[in-house]
Every structure is written in C-alpha cells, then in structure tokens.
C-alpha cells in the first residue's frame, strides 16, 4: 500500500508540475497575474473550472470544489469517495488512476525484471560459448603439440638407429651375421 501511495504521490507531483508549468506559461502571457482564489469559490460550477487550480479537488458526489488534502496522499473517504473524486483532469477518477498506475508500474517492473533476466542469461550463454571455444582451441593446440612431439621423437629414433647401424651397434633381426664379442 505504501508503494502505491508513493506512485500516486509521484504521479500527482508530475501532474502538479505539468499544470503549474502550463499555469506559469499562461501567467507569462498576461500582464498582471490573477490572485489565487479559494477552491470553495468554484463549488457548484464545473469540474474544469475547479481543476484549473492545481490545489483543488472536485467531488462529483456534491459538486463541490475542495482543497486537496496534501497531508494525505489520497483524499479520505470522509471527504469524498475515490470513485467520485477528480484531480488534475475531469475525465479520470482516483480509482481508475490507482488501477492505471498500478498496472503501469507492474508492467514496468515485470519488463525490467524480464530484461535483466534475459541480459544475464545472454551474458552467461556468451561467456559459456567463449569458454567452449577457448577450450576447443586449447585442445586443438595440445593435440598439435602432441603430434609434433611424436614426429620429432620418431625422427630422433630414425637418426639414432642410422648412427647405430653405421657403427654396427644395432642388432638387425634381418642380418644373420653379427659381431661376435669375446669376453
């Protein structure tokens, strides 16, 4: 409930700021500013006239223009029911405003959560694919080094065998004659 009150307060602040900015623009266009009138002076007139003053709240129950209770975020039901209260604009009541803000806030929070989860999942997948690629590259390099080592080992063995054969130190199985050593 506190979060809802905060959202409503922020929306109200934005509406006040927007309406105040529009009021300042109108005041800048006129030579002398009109004195501020009490909200009760707009009672029994119209909602539009009442809501020209951003500090006023229109209640359709008794067609009364009353001062907005700034101490509480929402007007108390003893002052005016939420379904009959209008502030900022005449075409939307506080109940619809609360529902609209709650839905919009929920959608924003859900979309932020989905985006965060999706980004984390994508980042994890990218890091996994990078690790897999790195692992594959290291395995290829290891296999290449192993094959080169085996090739060098075979070349050394061939060279050593050739030297042994040259000096008669190699026992050839295909050569029936061998050097006989007497001890």
PDB file of C-alpha atoms in Angstrom:
ATOM      1  CA  UNK A   1       0.000   0.000   0.000  1.00  0.00           C
ATOM      2  CA  UNK A   2       2.908   2.322   0.768  1.00  0.00           C
ATOM      3  CA  UNK A   3       4.370   1.702  -2.692  1.00  0.00           C
ATOM      4  CA  UNK A   4       1.015   2.553  -4.239  1.00  0.00           C
ATOM      5  CA  UNK A   5       0.865   5.765  -2.235  1.00  0.00           C
ATOM      6  CA  UNK A   6       4.383   6.638  -3.358  1.00  0.00           C
ATOM      7  CA  UNK A   7       3.478   6.063  -7.026  1.00  0.00           C
ATOM      8  CA  UNK A   8       0.332   8.143  -6.669  1.00  0.00           C
ATOM      9  CA  UNK A   9       2.251  10.891  -4.941  1.00  0.00           C
ATOM     10  CA  UNK A  10       4.843  10.919  -7.738  1.00  0.00           C
ATOM     11  CA  UNK A  11       2.108  10.981 -10.383  1.00  0.00           C
ATOM     12  CA  UNK A  12       0.387  13.792  -8.553  1.00  0.00           C
ATOM     13  CA  UNK A  13       3.658  15.685  -8.343  1.00  0.00           C
ATOM     14  CA  UNK A  14       4.153  15.236 -12.086  1.00  0.00           C
ATOM     15  CA  UNK A  15       0.610  16.441 -12.767  1.00  0.00           C
ATOM     16  CA  UNK A  16       1.077  19.428 -10.462  1.00  0.00           C
ATOM     17  CA  UNK A  17       4.362  20.268 -12.094  1.00  0.00           C
ATOM     18  CA  UNK A  18       2.864  19.975 -15.581  1.00  0.00           C
ATOM     19  CA  UNK A  19      -0.178  22.024 -14.658  1.00  0.00           C
ATOM     20  CA  UNK A  20       1.955  24.533 -12.778  1.00  0.00           C
ATOM     21  CA  UNK A  21       4.198  24.884 -15.822  1.00  0.00           C
ATOM     22  CA  UNK A  22       1.162  25.467 -18.002  1.00  0.00           C
ATOM     23  CA  UNK A  23      -0.116  27.988 -15.471  1.00  0.00           C
ATOM     24  CA  UNK A  24       3.226  29.791 -15.475  1.00  0.00           C
ATOM     25  CA  UNK A  25       3.148  29.949 -19.257  1.00  0.00           C
ATOM     26  CA  UNK A  26      -0.318  31.495 -19.104  1.00  0.00           C
ATOM     27  CA  UNK A  27       0.821  33.948 -16.435  1.00  0.00           C
ATOM     28  CA  UNK A  28       3.809  34.959 -18.522  1.00  0.00           C
ATOM     29  CA  UNK A  29       1.427  35.796 -21.377  1.00  0.00           C
ATOM     30  CA  UNK A  30      -0.696  38.163 -19.245  1.00  0.00           C
ATOM     31  CA  UNK A  31       0.398  41.474 -17.846  1.00  0.00           C
ATOM     32  CA  UNK A  32      -0.927  41.081 -14.301  1.00  0.00           C
ATOM     33  CA  UNK A  33      -1.353  37.738 -12.570  1.00  0.00           C
ATOM     34  CA  UNK A  34      -4.765  36.914 -11.170  1.00  0.00           C
ATOM     35  CA  UNK A  35      -4.931  36.491  -7.390  1.00  0.00           C
ATOM     36  CA  UNK A  36      -5.297  32.911  -6.158  1.00  0.00           C
ATOM     37  CA  UNK A  37      -8.900  32.046  -5.357  1.00  0.00           C
ATOM     38  CA  UNK A  38     -10.075  29.629  -2.707  1.00  0.00           C
ATOM     39  CA  UNK A  39     -11.247  26.276  -4.019  1.00  0.00           C
ATOM     40  CA  UNK A  40     -14.611  26.627  -2.304  1.00  0.00           C
ATOM     41  CA  UNK A  41     -15.431  29.542  -4.620  1.00  0.00           C
ATOM     42  CA  UNK A  42     -15.607  27.076  -7.557  1.00  0.00           C
ATOM     43  CA  UNK A  43     -18.227  24.835  -5.885  1.00  0.00           C
ATOM     44  CA  UNK A  44     -21.482  24.340  -7.797  1.00  0.00           C
ATOM     45  CA  UNK A  45     -19.777  25.444 -11.041  1.00  0.00           C
ATOM     46  CA  UNK A  46     -17.948  22.910 -13.213  1.00  0.00           C
ATOM     47  CA  UNK A  47     -15.156  20.419 -12.782  1.00  0.00           C
ATOM     48  CA  UNK A  48     -12.990  22.129 -15.405  1.00  0.00           C
ATOM     49  CA  UNK A  49     -13.174  25.491 -13.652  1.00  0.00           C
ATOM     50  CA  UNK A  50     -12.321  23.896 -10.317  1.00  0.00           C
ATOM     51  CA  UNK A  51      -9.362  21.929 -11.617  1.00  0.00           C
ATOM     52  CA  UNK A  52      -7.742  24.956 -13.231  1.00  0.00           C
ATOM     53  CA  UNK A  53      -6.295  25.496  -9.770  1.00  0.00           C
ATOM     54  CA  UNK A  54      -3.896  22.610  -9.082  1.00  0.00           C
ATOM     55  CA  UNK A  55      -4.574  22.756  -5.351  1.00  0.00           C
ATOM     56  CA  UNK A  56      -8.268  21.919  -5.805  1.00  0.00           C
ATOM     57  CA  UNK A  57     -10.115  18.603  -5.843  1.00  0.00           C
ATOM     58  CA  UNK A  58     -13.529  18.158  -7.472  1.00  0.00           C
ATOM     59  CA  UNK A  59     -16.048  15.825  -5.869  1.00  0.00           C
ATOM     60  CA  UNK A  60     -18.933  14.693  -8.079  1.00  0.00           C
ATOM     61  CA  UNK A  61     -20.991  13.499  -5.097  1.00  0.00           C
ATOM     62  CA  UNK A  62     -21.979  17.018  -4.079  1.00  0.00           C
ATOM     63  CA  UNK A  63     -20.440  19.012  -6.980  1.00  0.00           C
ATOM     64  CA  UNK A  64     -18.021  20.612  -4.540  1.00  0.00           C
ATOM     65  CA  UNK A  65     -14.589  22.025  -5.174  1.00  0.00           C
ATOM     66  CA  UNK A  66     -12.440  21.454  -2.118  1.00  0.00           C
ATOM     67  CA  UNK A  67      -8.824  21.962  -1.165  1.00  0.00           C
ATOM     68  CA  UNK A  68      -6.726  18.895  -1.950  1.00  0.00           C
ATOM     69  CA  UNK A  69      -5.612  17.243   1.311  1.00  0.00           C
ATOM     70  CA  UNK A  70      -1.869  17.427   0.767  1.00  0.00           C
ATOM     71  CA  UNK A  71      -1.050  15.822   4.120  1.00  0.00           C
ATOM     72  CA  UNK A  72      -2.524  12.518   2.950  1.00  0.00           C
ATOM     73  CA  UNK A  73      -1.724  11.156  -0.461  1.00  0.00           C
ATOM     74  CA  UNK A  74      -5.263  10.051  -1.205  1.00  0.00           C
ATOM     75  CA  UNK A  75      -8.304  12.044  -0.175  1.00  0.00           C
ATOM     76  CA  UNK A  76     -10.034  10.341   2.757  1.00  0.00           C
ATOM     77  CA  UNK A  77     -13.424   8.758   2.076  1.00  0.00           C
ATOM     78  CA  UNK A  78     -14.996  11.121   4.617  1.00  0.00           C
ATOM     79  CA  UNK A  79     -14.048  13.999   2.310  1.00  0.00           C
ATOM     80  CA  UNK A  80     -15.017  12.354  -0.997  1.00  0.00           C
ATOM     81  CA  UNK A  81     -15.229   8.779  -2.303  1.00  0.00           C
ATOM     82  CA  UNK A  82     -12.358   7.826  -4.627  1.00  0.00           C
ATOM     83  CA  UNK A  83     -14.764   6.926  -7.435  1.00  0.00           C
ATOM     84  CA  UNK A  84     -16.237  10.438  -7.307  1.00  0.00           C
ATOM     85  CA  UNK A  85     -13.015  12.410  -6.735  1.00  0.00           C
ATOM     86  CA  UNK A  86     -11.239  14.134  -9.626  1.00  0.00           C
ATOM     87  CA  UNK A  87      -7.893  15.889  -9.583  1.00  0.00           C
ATOM     88  CA  UNK A  88      -5.788  17.130 -12.463  1.00  0.00           C
ATOM     89  CA  UNK A  89      -8.277  16.110 -15.140  1.00  0.00           C
ATOM     90  CA  UNK A  90     -12.023  15.624 -15.011  1.00  0.00           C
ATOM     91  CA  UNK A  91     -12.228  12.517 -17.150  1.00  0.00           C
ATOM     92  CA  UNK A  92     -10.484  10.098 -14.751  1.00  0.00           C
ATOM     93  CA  UNK A  93     -11.326   9.290 -11.132  1.00  0.00           C
ATOM     94  CA  UNK A  94      -8.920   8.284  -8.385  1.00  0.00           C
ATOM     95  CA  UNK A  95      -9.890   4.580  -8.522  1.00  0.00           C
ATOM     96  CA  UNK A  96      -9.121   4.381 -12.227  1.00  0.00           C
ATOM     97  CA  UNK A  97      -5.957   6.395 -11.650  1.00  0.00           C
ATOM     98  CA  UNK A  98      -4.808   3.993  -8.921  1.00  0.00           C
ATOM     99  CA  UNK A  99      -5.551   0.960 -11.107  1.00  0.00           C
ATOM    100  CA  UNK A 100      -3.835   2.521 -14.135  1.00  0.00           C
ATOM    101  CA  UNK A 101      -0.752   3.456 -12.117  1.00  0.00           C
ATOM    102  CA  UNK A 102      -0.617   0.002 -10.502  1.00  0.00           C
ATOM    103  CA  UNK A 103      -0.885  -1.731 -13.887  1.00  0.00           C
ATOM    104  CA  UNK A 104       1.698   0.574 -15.466  1.00  0.00           C
ATOM    105  CA  UNK A 105       4.076   0.134 -12.514  1.00  0.00           C
ATOM    106  CA  UNK A 106       3.562  -3.633 -12.613  1.00  0.00           C
ATOM    107  CA  UNK A 107       4.263  -3.752 -16.339  1.00  0.00           C
ATOM    108  CA  UNK A 108       7.361  -1.632 -15.928  1.00  0.00           C
ATOM    109  CA  UNK A 109       8.671  -3.777 -13.072  1.00  0.00           C
ATOM    110  CA  UNK A 110       7.928  -7.018 -14.938  1.00  0.00           C
ATOM    111  CA  UNK A 111       9.577  -5.725 -18.110  1.00  0.00           C
ATOM    112  CA  UNK A 112      12.644  -4.592 -16.142  1.00  0.00           C
ATOM    113  CA  UNK A 113      12.842  -7.992 -14.443  1.00  0.00           C
ATOM    114  CA  UNK A 114      12.467  -9.804 -17.767  1.00  0.00           C
ATOM    115  CA  UNK A 115      15.126  -7.610 -19.382  1.00  0.00           C
ATOM    116  CA  UNK A 116      17.533  -8.168 -16.501  1.00  0.00           C
ATOM    117  CA  UNK A 117      16.995 -11.933 -16.548  1.00  0.00           C
ATOM    118  CA  UNK A 118      17.335 -12.045 -20.330  1.00  0.00           C
ATOM    119  CA  UNK A 119      20.528  -9.984 -20.285  1.00  0.00           C
ATOM    120  CA  UNK A 120      22.026 -12.132 -17.525  1.00  0.00           C
ATOM    121  CA  UNK A 121      21.067 -15.292 -19.431  1.00  0.00           C
ATOM    122  CA  UNK A 122      22.564 -13.963 -22.678  1.00  0.00           C
ATOM    123  CA  UNK A 123      25.751 -12.880 -20.937  1.00  0.00           C
ATOM    124  CA  UNK A 124      26.044 -16.297 -19.313  1.00  0.00           C
ATOM    125  CA  UNK A 125      25.473 -18.018 -22.659  1.00  0.00           C
ATOM    126  CA  UNK A 126      28.050 -15.788 -24.348  1.00  0.00           C
ATOM    127  CA  UNK A 127      30.608 -16.492 -21.651  1.00  0.00           C
ATOM    128  CA  UNK A 128      29.865 -20.217 -21.912  1.00  0.00           C
ATOM    129  CA  UNK A 129      30.281 -20.163 -25.683  1.00  0.00           C
ATOM    130  CA  UNK A 130      33.546 -18.230 -25.292  1.00  0.00           C
ATOM    131  CA  UNK A 131      34.759 -20.750 -22.741  1.00  0.00           C
ATOM    132  CA  UNK A 132      33.774 -23.620 -25.033  1.00  0.00           C
ATOM    133  CA  UNK A 133      35.598 -22.008 -27.956  1.00  0.00           C
ATOM    134  CA  UNK A 134      38.665 -21.383 -25.791  1.00  0.00           C
ATOM    135  CA  UNK A 135      38.601 -24.948 -24.503  1.00  0.00           C
ATOM    136  CA  UNK A 136      38.294 -26.312 -28.038  1.00  0.00           C
ATOM    137  CA  UNK A 137      41.183 -24.150 -29.228  1.00  0.00           C
ATOM    138  CA  UNK A 138      43.361 -25.284 -26.326  1.00  0.00           C
ATOM    139  CA  UNK A 139      42.515 -28.941 -27.044  1.00  0.00           C
ATOM    140  CA  UNK A 140      43.469 -28.475 -30.726  1.00  0.00           C
ATOM    141  CA  UNK A 141      46.754 -26.817 -29.756  1.00  0.00           C
ATOM    142  CA  UNK A 142      47.506 -29.614 -27.280  1.00  0.00           C
ATOM    143  CA  UNK A 143      46.839 -32.271 -29.924  1.00  0.00           C
ATOM    144  CA  UNK A 144      49.036 -30.420 -32.452  1.00  0.00           C
ATOM    145  CA  UNK A 145      51.888 -30.225 -29.921  1.00  0.00           C
ATOM    146  CA  UNK A 146      51.494 -33.915 -29.104  1.00  0.00           C
ATOM    147  CA  UNK A 147      51.642 -34.873 -32.804  1.00  0.00           C
ATOM    148  CA  UNK A 148      54.703 -32.643 -33.359  1.00  0.00           C
ATOM    149  CA  UNK A 149      56.368 -34.217 -30.342  1.00  0.00           C
ATOM    150  CA  UNK A 150      55.680 -37.715 -31.648  1.00  0.00           C
ATOM    151  CA  UNK A 151      57.023 -36.746 -35.067  1.00  0.00           C
ATOM    152  CA  UNK A 152      60.225 -35.305 -33.558  1.00  0.00           C
ATOM    153  CA  UNK A 153      60.587 -38.422 -31.385  1.00  0.00           C
ATOM    154  CA  UNK A 154      60.239 -40.660 -34.439  1.00  0.00           C
ATOM    155  CA  UNK A 155      62.798 -38.560 -36.377  1.00  0.00           C
ATOM    156  CA  UNK A 156      65.266 -38.787 -33.458  1.00  0.00           C
ATOM    157  CA  UNK A 157      64.772 -42.553 -33.250  1.00  0.00           C
ATOM    158  CA  UNK A 158      65.393 -42.904 -37.002  1.00  0.00           C
ATOM    159  CA  UNK A 159      68.537 -40.772 -36.735  1.00  0.00           C
ATOM    160  CA  UNK A 160      69.860 -42.728 -33.727  1.00  0.00           C
ATOM    161  CA  UNK A 161      69.138 -46.037 -35.451  1.00  0.00           C
ATOM    162  CA  UNK A 162      71.016 -44.852 -38.533  1.00  0.00           C
ATOM    163  CA  UNK A 163      74.038 -43.898 -36.385  1.00  0.00           C
ATOM    164  CA  UNK A 164      73.895 -47.250 -34.551  1.00  0.00           C
ATOM    165  CA  UNK A 165      73.654 -49.096 -37.869  1.00  0.00           C
ATOM    166  CA  UNK A 166      76.667 -47.152 -39.183  1.00  0.00           C
ATOM    167  CA  UNK A 167      78.844 -48.202 -36.252  1.00  0.00           C
ATOM    168  CA  UNK A 168      77.401 -51.706 -36.030  1.00  0.00           C
ATOM    169  CA  UNK A 169      75.738 -51.184 -32.685  1.00  0.00           C
ATOM    170  CA  UNK A 170      72.253 -52.006 -33.916  1.00  0.00           C
ATOM    171  CA  UNK A 171      71.123 -55.603 -33.691  1.00  0.00           C
ATOM    172  CA  UNK A 172      69.351 -56.164 -37.012  1.00  0.00           C
ATOM    173  CA  UNK A 173      66.978 -59.046 -36.914  1.00  0.00           C
ATOM    174  CA  UNK A 174      67.171 -59.395 -40.704  1.00  0.00           C
ATOM    175  CA  UNK A 175      71.013 -59.608 -40.621  1.00  0.00           C
ATOM    176  CA  UNK A 176      72.051 -63.130 -39.562  1.00  0.00           C
ATOM    177  CA  UNK A 177      75.661 -62.117 -39.073  1.00  0.00           C
ATOM    178  CA  UNK A 178      76.571 -60.036 -36.171  1.00  0.00           C
ATOM    179  CA  UNK A 179      79.725 -59.055 -34.470  1.00  0.00           C
ATOM    180  CA  UNK A 180      80.898 -61.612 -32.031  1.00  0.00           C
ATOM    181  CA  UNK A 181      82.432 -60.285 -28.904  1.00  0.00           C
ATOM    182  CA  UNK A 182      84.670 -62.356 -26.753  1.00  0.00           C
ATOM    183  CA  UNK A 183      84.903 -61.702 -23.171  1.00  0.00           C
TER     184      UNK A 183
END
